[in-house]
PDB file of C-alpha atoms in Angstrom:
ATOM      1  CA  MET A   1      -0.819 -53.268 -56.532  1.00  0.00           C
ATOM      2  CA  ALA A   2      -2.866 -55.741 -54.517  1.00  0.00           C
ATOM      3  CA  ARG A   3      -2.907 -56.130 -50.757  1.00  0.00           C
ATOM      4  CA  MET A   4      -1.121 -59.088 -49.212  1.00  0.00           C
ATOM      5  CA  HIS A   5      -3.975 -60.778 -47.333  1.00  0.00           C
ATOM      6  CA  ALA A   6      -6.958 -59.429 -49.261  1.00  0.00           C
ATOM      7  CA  ARG A   7      -8.215 -59.349 -52.805  1.00  0.00           C
ATOM      8  CA  LYS A   8      -8.376 -55.576 -52.882  1.00  0.00           C
ATOM      9  CA  ARG A   9      -6.162 -52.894 -54.283  1.00  0.00           C
ATOM     10  CA  GLY A  10      -3.855 -50.944 -52.038  1.00  0.00           C
ATOM     11  CA  LYS A  11      -4.495 -47.559 -50.529  1.00  0.00           C
ATOM     12  CA  SER A  12      -3.378 -44.552 -52.467  1.00  0.00           C
ATOM     13  CA  GLY A  13      -0.394 -42.590 -51.257  1.00  0.00           C
ATOM     14  CA  SER A  14       1.782 -39.687 -52.220  1.00  0.00           C
ATOM     15  CA  LYS A  15       3.656 -40.012 -55.490  1.00  0.00           C
ATOM     16  CA  ARG A  16       7.442 -40.003 -55.448  1.00  0.00           C
ATOM     17  CA  PRO A  17       9.245 -37.476 -57.650  1.00  0.00           C
ATOM     18  CA  ILE A  18      10.030 -38.918 -61.097  1.00  0.00           C
ATOM     19  CA  SER A  19      13.294 -37.107 -61.781  1.00  0.00           C
ATOM     20  CA  LYS A  20      16.551 -38.483 -60.395  1.00  0.00           C
ATOM     21  CA  ALA A  21      18.148 -35.021 -60.274  1.00  0.00           C
ATOM     22  CA  PRO A  22      17.509 -32.816 -57.230  1.00  0.00           C
ATOM     23  CA  PRO A  23      14.963 -30.047 -57.857  1.00  0.00           C
ATOM     24  CA  SER A  24      16.291 -26.553 -58.463  1.00  0.00           C
ATOM     25  CA  TRP A  25      14.232 -25.036 -55.641  1.00  0.00           C
ATOM     26  CA  VAL A  26      15.913 -27.100 -52.888  1.00  0.00           C
ATOM     27  CA  LYS A  27      18.437 -24.806 -51.203  1.00  0.00           C
ATOM     28  CA  LEU A  28      19.977 -27.340 -48.793  1.00  0.00           C
ATOM     29  CA  THR A  29      23.366 -28.866 -49.551  1.00  0.00           C
ATOM     30  CA  PRO A  30      23.961 -32.632 -49.242  1.00  0.00           C
ATOM     31  CA  ASP A  31      25.972 -32.087 -46.043  1.00  0.00           C
ATOM     32  CA  GLU A  32      23.146 -30.073 -44.474  1.00  0.00           C
ATOM     33  CA  VAL A  33      20.608 -32.778 -45.355  1.00  0.00           C
ATOM     34  CA  GLU A  34      22.850 -35.474 -43.841  1.00  0.00           C
ATOM     35  CA  ALA A  35      23.263 -33.367 -40.700  1.00  0.00           C
ATOM     36  CA  LEU A  36      19.474 -33.021 -40.420  1.00  0.00           C
ATOM     37  CA  VAL A  37      19.012 -36.790 -40.846  1.00  0.00           C
ATOM     38  CA  VAL A  38      21.567 -37.489 -38.096  1.00  0.00           C
ATOM     39  CA  LYS A  39      20.028 -34.823 -35.837  1.00  0.00           C
ATOM     40  CA  TYR A  40      16.521 -36.265 -36.124  1.00  0.00           C
ATOM     41  CA  ALA A  41      17.808 -39.823 -35.661  1.00  0.00           C
ATOM     42  CA  LYS A  42      19.543 -38.787 -32.430  1.00  0.00           C
ATOM     43  CA  GLU A  43      16.244 -37.273 -31.286  1.00  0.00           C
ATOM     44  CA  GLY A  44      14.705 -40.738 -31.661  1.00  0.00           C
ATOM     45  CA  TYR A  45      12.775 -40.451 -34.909  1.00  0.00           C
ATOM     46  CA  PRO A  46      12.538 -43.566 -37.125  1.00  0.00           C
ATOM     47  CA  PRO A  47      13.730 -43.343 -40.767  1.00  0.00           C
ATOM     48  CA  SER A  48      10.225 -42.982 -42.229  1.00  0.00           C
ATOM     49  CA  MET A  49       9.405 -40.124 -39.872  1.00  0.00           C
ATOM     50  CA  ILE A  50      12.709 -38.421 -40.715  1.00  0.00           C
ATOM     51  CA  GLY A  51      11.731 -38.477 -44.389  1.00  0.00           C
ATOM     52  CA  ILE A  52       8.315 -36.995 -43.625  1.00  0.00           C
ATOM     53  CA  ILE A  53       9.817 -34.232 -41.461  1.00  0.00           C
ATOM     54  CA  LEU A  54      12.373 -33.351 -44.139  1.00  0.00           C
ATOM     55  CA  ARG A  55       9.636 -33.266 -46.778  1.00  0.00           C
ATOM     56  CA  ASP A  56       7.143 -31.187 -44.799  1.00  0.00           C
ATOM     57  CA  GLN A  57       9.362 -28.832 -42.804  1.00  0.00           C
ATOM     58  CA  HIS A  58      12.501 -28.488 -44.922  1.00  0.00           C
ATOM     59  CA  GLY A  59      11.167 -28.965 -48.472  1.00  0.00           C
ATOM     60  CA  VAL A  60      13.338 -31.986 -49.294  1.00  0.00           C
ATOM     61  CA  PRO A  61      11.340 -34.249 -51.645  1.00  0.00           C
ATOM     62  CA  LEU A  62      13.776 -37.194 -51.518  1.00  0.00           C
ATOM     63  CA  VAL A  63      16.972 -37.452 -49.499  1.00  0.00           C
ATOM     64  CA  LYS A  64      18.502 -39.807 -52.062  1.00  0.00           C
ATOM     65  CA  GLN A  65      18.103 -37.221 -54.843  1.00  0.00           C
ATOM     66  CA  ILE A  66      20.158 -34.678 -52.944  1.00  0.00           C
ATOM     67  CA  THR A  67      22.730 -36.768 -51.073  1.00  0.00           C
ATOM     68  CA  GLY A  68      22.966 -39.807 -53.336  1.00  0.00           C
ATOM     69  CA  LYS A  69      22.321 -41.994 -50.264  1.00  0.00           C
ATOM     70  CA  SER A  70      19.124 -43.189 -48.635  1.00  0.00           C
ATOM     71  CA  ILE A  71      18.210 -42.280 -45.071  1.00  0.00           C
ATOM     72  CA  THR A  72      19.076 -45.773 -43.829  1.00  0.00           C
ATOM     73  CA  GLN A  73      22.481 -45.625 -45.543  1.00  0.00           C
ATOM     74  CA  ILE A  74      23.210 -42.313 -43.808  1.00  0.00           C
ATOM     75  CA  LEU A  75      22.131 -43.773 -40.464  1.00  0.00           C
ATOM     76  CA  LYS A  76      24.262 -46.867 -41.038  1.00  0.00           C
ATOM     77  CA  GLU A  77      27.354 -44.724 -41.725  1.00  0.00           C
ATOM     78  CA  ASN A  78      26.771 -42.864 -38.445  1.00  0.00           C
ATOM     79  CA  ASN A  79      25.973 -46.037 -36.436  1.00  0.00           C
ATOM     80  CA  LEU A  80      22.430 -44.844 -35.724  1.00  0.00           C
ATOM     81  CA  LEU A  81      20.542 -47.613 -37.512  1.00  0.00           C
ATOM     82  CA  PRO A  82      18.196 -49.529 -35.160  1.00  0.00           C
ATOM     83  CA  GLU A  83      19.000 -53.196 -34.484  1.00  0.00           C
ATOM     84  CA  ILE A  84      15.629 -54.332 -35.832  1.00  0.00           C
ATOM     85  CA  PRO A  85      14.474 -52.814 -39.160  1.00  0.00           C
ATOM     86  CA  GLU A  86      11.634 -50.345 -38.818  1.00  0.00           C
ATOM     87  CA  ASP A  87       8.997 -52.298 -40.746  1.00  0.00           C
ATOM     88  CA  LEU A  88       9.645 -55.430 -38.681  1.00  0.00           C
ATOM     89  CA  ALA A  89       9.589 -53.448 -35.418  1.00  0.00           C
ATOM     90  CA  ASN A  90       6.231 -51.921 -36.397  1.00  0.00           C
ATOM     91  CA  LEU A  91       4.760 -55.356 -37.132  1.00  0.00           C
ATOM     92  CA  LEU A  92       6.078 -56.733 -33.825  1.00  0.00           C
ATOM     93  CA  GLU A  93       4.482 -53.815 -31.977  1.00  0.00           C
ATOM     94  CA  ARG A  94       1.193 -54.369 -33.806  1.00  0.00           C
ATOM     95  CA  ALA A  95       1.225 -58.073 -32.879  1.00  0.00           C
ATOM     96  CA  ARG A  96       1.955 -57.163 -29.251  1.00  0.00           C
ATOM     97  CA  ARG A  97      -0.981 -54.735 -29.129  1.00  0.00           C
ATOM     98  CA  MET A  98      -3.279 -57.300 -30.742  1.00  0.00           C
ATOM     99  CA  HIS A  99      -2.215 -59.903 -28.200  1.00  0.00           C
ATOM    100  CA  VAL A 100      -2.978 -57.512 -25.323  1.00  0.00           C
ATOM    101  CA  HIS A 101      -6.407 -56.941 -26.854  1.00  0.00           C
ATOM    102  CA  LEU A 102      -6.972 -60.694 -27.185  1.00  0.00           C
ATOM    103  CA  SER A 103      -6.010 -61.316 -23.567  1.00  0.00           C
ATOM    104  CA  LYS A 104      -8.877 -59.008 -22.552  1.00  0.00           C
ATOM    105  CA  ASN A 105     -11.324 -60.061 -25.303  1.00  0.00           C
ATOM    106  CA  ARG A 106     -11.034 -63.826 -25.622  1.00  0.00           C
ATOM    107  CA  GLY A 107     -13.976 -64.199 -27.981  1.00  0.00           C
ATOM    108  CA  ASP A 108     -12.706 -61.816 -30.631  1.00  0.00           C
ATOM    109  CA  ARG A 109     -12.194 -64.325 -33.419  1.00  0.00           C
ATOM    110  CA  TYR A 110     -11.755 -61.680 -36.091  1.00  0.00           C
ATOM    111  CA  ASN A 111      -8.808 -60.165 -34.246  1.00  0.00           C
ATOM    112  CA  ARG A 112      -7.339 -63.618 -33.640  1.00  0.00           C
ATOM    113  CA  HIS A 113      -7.348 -64.232 -37.386  1.00  0.00           C
ATOM    114  CA  ARG A 114      -5.814 -60.806 -38.042  1.00  0.00           C
ATOM    115  CA  LEU A 115      -3.077 -61.607 -35.507  1.00  0.00           C
ATOM    116  CA  GLN A 116      -2.292 -64.769 -37.451  1.00  0.00           C
ATOM    117  CA  LEU A 117      -1.943 -62.718 -40.633  1.00  0.00           C
ATOM    118  CA  VAL A 118       0.362 -60.223 -38.901  1.00  0.00           C
ATOM    119  CA  GLU A 119       2.480 -63.079 -37.555  1.00  0.00           C
ATOM    120  CA  ALA A 120       2.704 -64.528 -41.068  1.00  0.00           C
ATOM    121  CA  LYS A 121       4.013 -61.167 -42.296  1.00  0.00           C
ATOM    122  CA  ILE A 122       6.521 -61.129 -39.444  1.00  0.00           C
ATOM    123  CA  HIS A 123       7.816 -64.594 -40.348  1.00  0.00           C
ATOM    124  CA  ARG A 124       8.105 -63.607 -43.999  1.00  0.00           C
ATOM    125  CA  LEU A 125      10.098 -60.469 -43.144  1.00  0.00           C
ATOM    126  CA  VAL A 126      12.333 -62.304 -40.651  1.00  0.00           C
ATOM    127  CA  LYS A 127      13.181 -64.870 -43.317  1.00  0.00           C
ATOM    128  CA  TYR A 128      14.049 -62.093 -45.768  1.00  0.00           C
ATOM    129  CA  TYR A 129      16.210 -60.142 -43.302  1.00  0.00           C
ATOM    130  CA  LYS A 130      18.079 -63.298 -42.244  1.00  0.00           C
ATOM    131  CA  ARG A 131      18.777 -64.080 -45.896  1.00  0.00           C
ATOM    132  CA  LYS A 132      20.068 -60.531 -46.492  1.00  0.00           C
ATOM    133  CA  GLY A 133      22.211 -60.628 -43.336  1.00  0.00           C
ATOM    134  CA  VAL A 134      20.400 -57.786 -41.591  1.00  0.00           C
ATOM    135  CA  LEU A 135      19.352 -60.072 -38.725  1.00  0.00           C
ATOM    136  CA  PRO A 136      21.589 -62.773 -37.232  1.00  0.00           C
ATOM    137  CA  PRO A 137      20.711 -66.348 -38.320  1.00  0.00           C
ATOM    138  CA  ASP A 138      19.626 -67.366 -34.808  1.00  0.00           C
ATOM    139  CA  TRP A 139      17.346 -64.325 -34.222  1.00  0.00           C
ATOM    140  CA  ARG A 140      13.758 -65.209 -33.340  1.00  0.00           C
ATOM    141  CA  PRO A 141      10.829 -62.909 -32.628  1.00  0.00           C
ATOM    142  CA  ARG A 142       9.035 -63.483 -29.350  1.00  0.00           C
ATOM    143  CA  LEU A 143       5.534 -64.217 -30.614  1.00  0.00           C
ATOM    144  CA  ILE A 144       2.683 -65.661 -28.616  1.00  0.00           C
ATOM    145  CA  TYR A 145       0.528 -67.860 -30.789  1.00  0.00           C
ATOM    146  CA  THR A 146      -3.217 -67.752 -30.227  1.00  0.00           C
ATOM    147  CA  TYR A 147      -4.723 -70.256 -32.622  1.00  0.00           C
ATOM    148  CA  ARG A 148      -7.335 -71.841 -30.361  1.00  0.00           C
TER     149      ARG A 148
END
């Protein structure tokens, strides 16, 4: 699949398991997996990191295969879901870091352009999450535009 703001292909990543059934070598029960998800969420880990920890340390290839629910669904049931979705929060943090860099390096035109692209992604995601009802209709990100 292509990148959003480039004419290149995407980076390779790990392949998800094909089968919908849980593998036979996973010894954890669905309740144990849910307890681990809740435990790591209470420790402050985001959903993507919880999935990586479960995969690497506990041998759980996909939480949804075992429990029938995704990590975010489990967090929502236990009222541990963050107010802002993780992908949007990561983009907001990236834009904030880029703005700090631009305040120190005013002549960095390349970074200014990249900040515009990140802000475009933020606006696209905000529109999607408002439409899906994840964010309230009057929610606005605090972005500082640097187009000069």
